[in-house]
Coordinates of C-alpha atoms in Angstrom, one line a residue:
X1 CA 5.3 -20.2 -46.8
X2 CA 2.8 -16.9 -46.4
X3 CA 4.2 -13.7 -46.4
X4 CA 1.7 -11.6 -45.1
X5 CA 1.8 -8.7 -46.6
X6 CA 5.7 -8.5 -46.2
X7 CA 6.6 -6.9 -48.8
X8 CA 3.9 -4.0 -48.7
X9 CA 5.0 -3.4 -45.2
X10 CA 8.4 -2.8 -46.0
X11 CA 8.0 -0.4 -48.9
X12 CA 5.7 1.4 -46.8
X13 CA 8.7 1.6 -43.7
X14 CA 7.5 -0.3 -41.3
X15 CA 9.8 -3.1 -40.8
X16 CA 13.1 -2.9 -41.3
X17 CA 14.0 0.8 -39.7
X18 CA 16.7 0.9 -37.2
X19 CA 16.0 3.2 -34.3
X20 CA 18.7 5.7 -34.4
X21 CA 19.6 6.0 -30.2
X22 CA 19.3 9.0 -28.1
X23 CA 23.2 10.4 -28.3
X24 CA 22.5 13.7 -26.4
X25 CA 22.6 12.0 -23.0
X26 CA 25.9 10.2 -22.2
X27 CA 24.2 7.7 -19.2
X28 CA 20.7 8.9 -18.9
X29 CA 18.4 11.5 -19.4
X30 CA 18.5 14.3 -16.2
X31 CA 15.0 14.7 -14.5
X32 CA 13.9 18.1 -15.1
X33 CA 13.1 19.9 -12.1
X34 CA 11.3 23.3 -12.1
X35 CA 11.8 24.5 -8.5
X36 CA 15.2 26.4 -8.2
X37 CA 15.7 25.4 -4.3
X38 CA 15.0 21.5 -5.3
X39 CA 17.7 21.9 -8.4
X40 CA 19.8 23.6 -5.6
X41 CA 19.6 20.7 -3.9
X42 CA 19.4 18.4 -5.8
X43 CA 22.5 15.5 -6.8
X44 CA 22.1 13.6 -10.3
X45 CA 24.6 11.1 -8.8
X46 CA 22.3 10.1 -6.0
X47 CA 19.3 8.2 -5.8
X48 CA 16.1 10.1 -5.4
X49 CA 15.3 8.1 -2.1
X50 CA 18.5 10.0 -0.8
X51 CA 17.9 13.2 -2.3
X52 CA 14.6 13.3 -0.6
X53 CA 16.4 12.3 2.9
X54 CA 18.8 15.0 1.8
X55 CA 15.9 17.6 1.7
X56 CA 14.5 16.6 4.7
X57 CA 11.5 14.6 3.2
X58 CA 10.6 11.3 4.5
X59 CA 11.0 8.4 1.3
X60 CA 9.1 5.5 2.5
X61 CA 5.7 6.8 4.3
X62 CA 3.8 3.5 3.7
X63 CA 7.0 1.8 5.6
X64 CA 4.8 1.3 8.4
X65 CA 2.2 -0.5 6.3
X66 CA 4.4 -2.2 3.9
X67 CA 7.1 -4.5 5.2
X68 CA 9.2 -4.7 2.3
X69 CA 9.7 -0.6 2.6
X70 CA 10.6 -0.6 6.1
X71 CA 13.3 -3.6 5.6
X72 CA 14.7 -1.5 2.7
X73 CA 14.6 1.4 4.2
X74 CA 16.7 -0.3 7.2
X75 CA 19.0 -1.5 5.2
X76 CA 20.0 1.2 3.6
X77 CA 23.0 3.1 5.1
X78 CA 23.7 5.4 2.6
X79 CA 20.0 7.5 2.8
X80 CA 19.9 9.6 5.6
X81 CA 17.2 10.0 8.1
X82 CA 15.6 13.2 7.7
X83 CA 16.3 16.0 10.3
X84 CA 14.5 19.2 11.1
X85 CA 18.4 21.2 9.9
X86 CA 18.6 20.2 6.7
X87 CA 14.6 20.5 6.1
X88 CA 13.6 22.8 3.1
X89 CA 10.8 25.0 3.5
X90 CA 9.0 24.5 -0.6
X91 CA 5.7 26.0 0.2
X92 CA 3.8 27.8 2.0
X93 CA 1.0 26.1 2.8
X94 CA -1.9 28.2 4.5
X95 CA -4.0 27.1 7.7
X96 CA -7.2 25.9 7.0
X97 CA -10.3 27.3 8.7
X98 CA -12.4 25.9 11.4
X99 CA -14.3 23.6 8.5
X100 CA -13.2 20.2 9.5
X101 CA -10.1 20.2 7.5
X102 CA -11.4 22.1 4.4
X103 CA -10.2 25.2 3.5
X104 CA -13.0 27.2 1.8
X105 CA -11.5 29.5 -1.4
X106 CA -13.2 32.6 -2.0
X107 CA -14.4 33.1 -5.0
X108 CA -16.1 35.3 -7.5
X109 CA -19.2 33.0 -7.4
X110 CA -20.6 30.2 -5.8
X111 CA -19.7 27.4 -8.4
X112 CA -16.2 28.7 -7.7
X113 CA -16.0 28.1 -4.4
X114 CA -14.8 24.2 -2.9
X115 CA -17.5 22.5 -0.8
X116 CA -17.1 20.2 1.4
X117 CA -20.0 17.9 -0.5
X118 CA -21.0 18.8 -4.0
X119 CA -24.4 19.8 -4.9
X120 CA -25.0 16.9 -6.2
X121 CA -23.8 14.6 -4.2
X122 CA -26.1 16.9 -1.5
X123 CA -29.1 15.5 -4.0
X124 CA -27.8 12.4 -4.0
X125 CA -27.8 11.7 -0.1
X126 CA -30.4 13.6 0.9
X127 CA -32.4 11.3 -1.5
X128 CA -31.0 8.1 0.4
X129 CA -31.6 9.9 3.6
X130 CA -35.0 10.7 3.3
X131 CA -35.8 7.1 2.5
X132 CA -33.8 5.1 5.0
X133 CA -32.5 7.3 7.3
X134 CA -29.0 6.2 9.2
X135 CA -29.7 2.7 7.9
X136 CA -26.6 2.3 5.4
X137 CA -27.3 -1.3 5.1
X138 CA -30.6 -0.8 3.4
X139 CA -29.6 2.3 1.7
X140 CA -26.7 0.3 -0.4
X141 CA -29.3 -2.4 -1.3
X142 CA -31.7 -0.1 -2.4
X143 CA -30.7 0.3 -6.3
X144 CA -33.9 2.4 -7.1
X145 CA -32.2 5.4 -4.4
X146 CA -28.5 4.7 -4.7
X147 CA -28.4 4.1 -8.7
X148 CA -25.0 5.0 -8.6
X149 CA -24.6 1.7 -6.1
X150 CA -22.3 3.2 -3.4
X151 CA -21.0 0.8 -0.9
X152 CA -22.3 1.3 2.5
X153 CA -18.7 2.5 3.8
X154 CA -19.1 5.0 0.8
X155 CA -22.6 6.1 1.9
X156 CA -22.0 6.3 5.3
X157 CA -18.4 8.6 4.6
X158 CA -20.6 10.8 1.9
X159 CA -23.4 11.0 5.0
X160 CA -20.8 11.9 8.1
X161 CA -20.0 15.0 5.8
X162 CA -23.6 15.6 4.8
X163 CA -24.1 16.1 8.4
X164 CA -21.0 18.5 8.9
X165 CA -22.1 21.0 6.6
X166 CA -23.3 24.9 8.0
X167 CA -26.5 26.6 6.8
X168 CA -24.7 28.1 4.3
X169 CA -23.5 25.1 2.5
X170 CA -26.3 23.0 2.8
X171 CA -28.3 23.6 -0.6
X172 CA -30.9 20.9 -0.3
X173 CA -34.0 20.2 2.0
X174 CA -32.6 18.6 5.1
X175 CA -34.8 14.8 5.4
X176 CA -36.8 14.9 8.8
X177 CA -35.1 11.2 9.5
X178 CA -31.9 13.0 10.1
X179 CA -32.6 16.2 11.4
X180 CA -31.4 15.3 14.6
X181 CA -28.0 14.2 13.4
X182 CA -27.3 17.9 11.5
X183 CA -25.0 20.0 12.9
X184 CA -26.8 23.2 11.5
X185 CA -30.0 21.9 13.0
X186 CA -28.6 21.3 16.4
X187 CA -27.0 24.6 16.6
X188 CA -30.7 26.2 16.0
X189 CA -32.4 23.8 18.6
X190 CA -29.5 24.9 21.1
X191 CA -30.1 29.1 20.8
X192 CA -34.1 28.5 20.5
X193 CA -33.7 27.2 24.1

């Protein structure tokens, strides 16, 4: 019978070690948690689904897409259903500003800043648009404009927010096929009349 080797594997320790187990742990090892009000809160002896409840946070949010959440979450009578009293506040999260859900962050230069559509992808669309227009069809099975092969949903989604942009985010040549569907061009056209 071949031995493969077995002896060289030995001597060089890689067969034959027992794995010496964990002993610092007597069930299992704690989740660390680095916010002091979620450690406040927070019960080892409970399952996460009802320490989330516990806190106010909602476990299952797909339950309404996926069946098998909902029925488990239904069945359940020990996780409570979250209530407005026993809600934590754990940030503070900021309003956004009128930019169609994007909050712009100022910054020291422009690269720092978040767009709503990269630069890039700015050179990337406006390429398709000038060539096609609003047909998304054609634009996906053109592979000579869209040689990264975007699916039409894709282009279309990438387009919607090509057209949302302001003067000042719009870095590129606006296509004369589309000019019409700008925001920033519709805006001028309404105070030159």
């Amino acid at each position: 019978m071949v031995k493969h080797a077995r002896t060289k594997k030995r001597r060089a320790g890689r067969t034959g070690r027992s794995k010496l187990k964990n002993r610092n742990y007597q069930f299992y090892k704690p989740t660390k948690i680095n916010d002091d009000t979620v450690r406040a809160i927070w019960n080892p002896r409970k399952s996460p689904a009802q320490n989330m409840a516990n806190m106010g946070l909602q476990t299952a949010v797909n339950s309404s897409i996926d069946a098998r959440a909902a029925i488990a979450l239904a069945q359940d009578p020990n996780t409570a259903k979250p209530d407005e009293k026993t809600a934590v506040e754990l940030f503070n999260i900021p309003d956004s500003d009128k930019m169609n859900g994007i909050t712009m962050l100022p910054g020291k230069t422009f690269a720092q800043r978040k767009l709503p559509v990269s630069i890039e992808d700015q050179k990337y669309i406006r390429k398709c648009l000038a060539k096609h227009g609003d047909d998304y069809h054609s634009m996906m099975r053109d592979i000579k404009t869209n040689d990264m092969q975007y699916t039409e949903y894709k282009l279309k989604k990438m387009a919607a927010r090509f057209f949302l942009l302001t003067d000042g985010q719009v870095k590129v040549e606006i296509p004369e096929k589309v000019r019409h569907l700008m925001t920033c061009c519709i805006d001028e056209k309404k105070e030159n009349e």
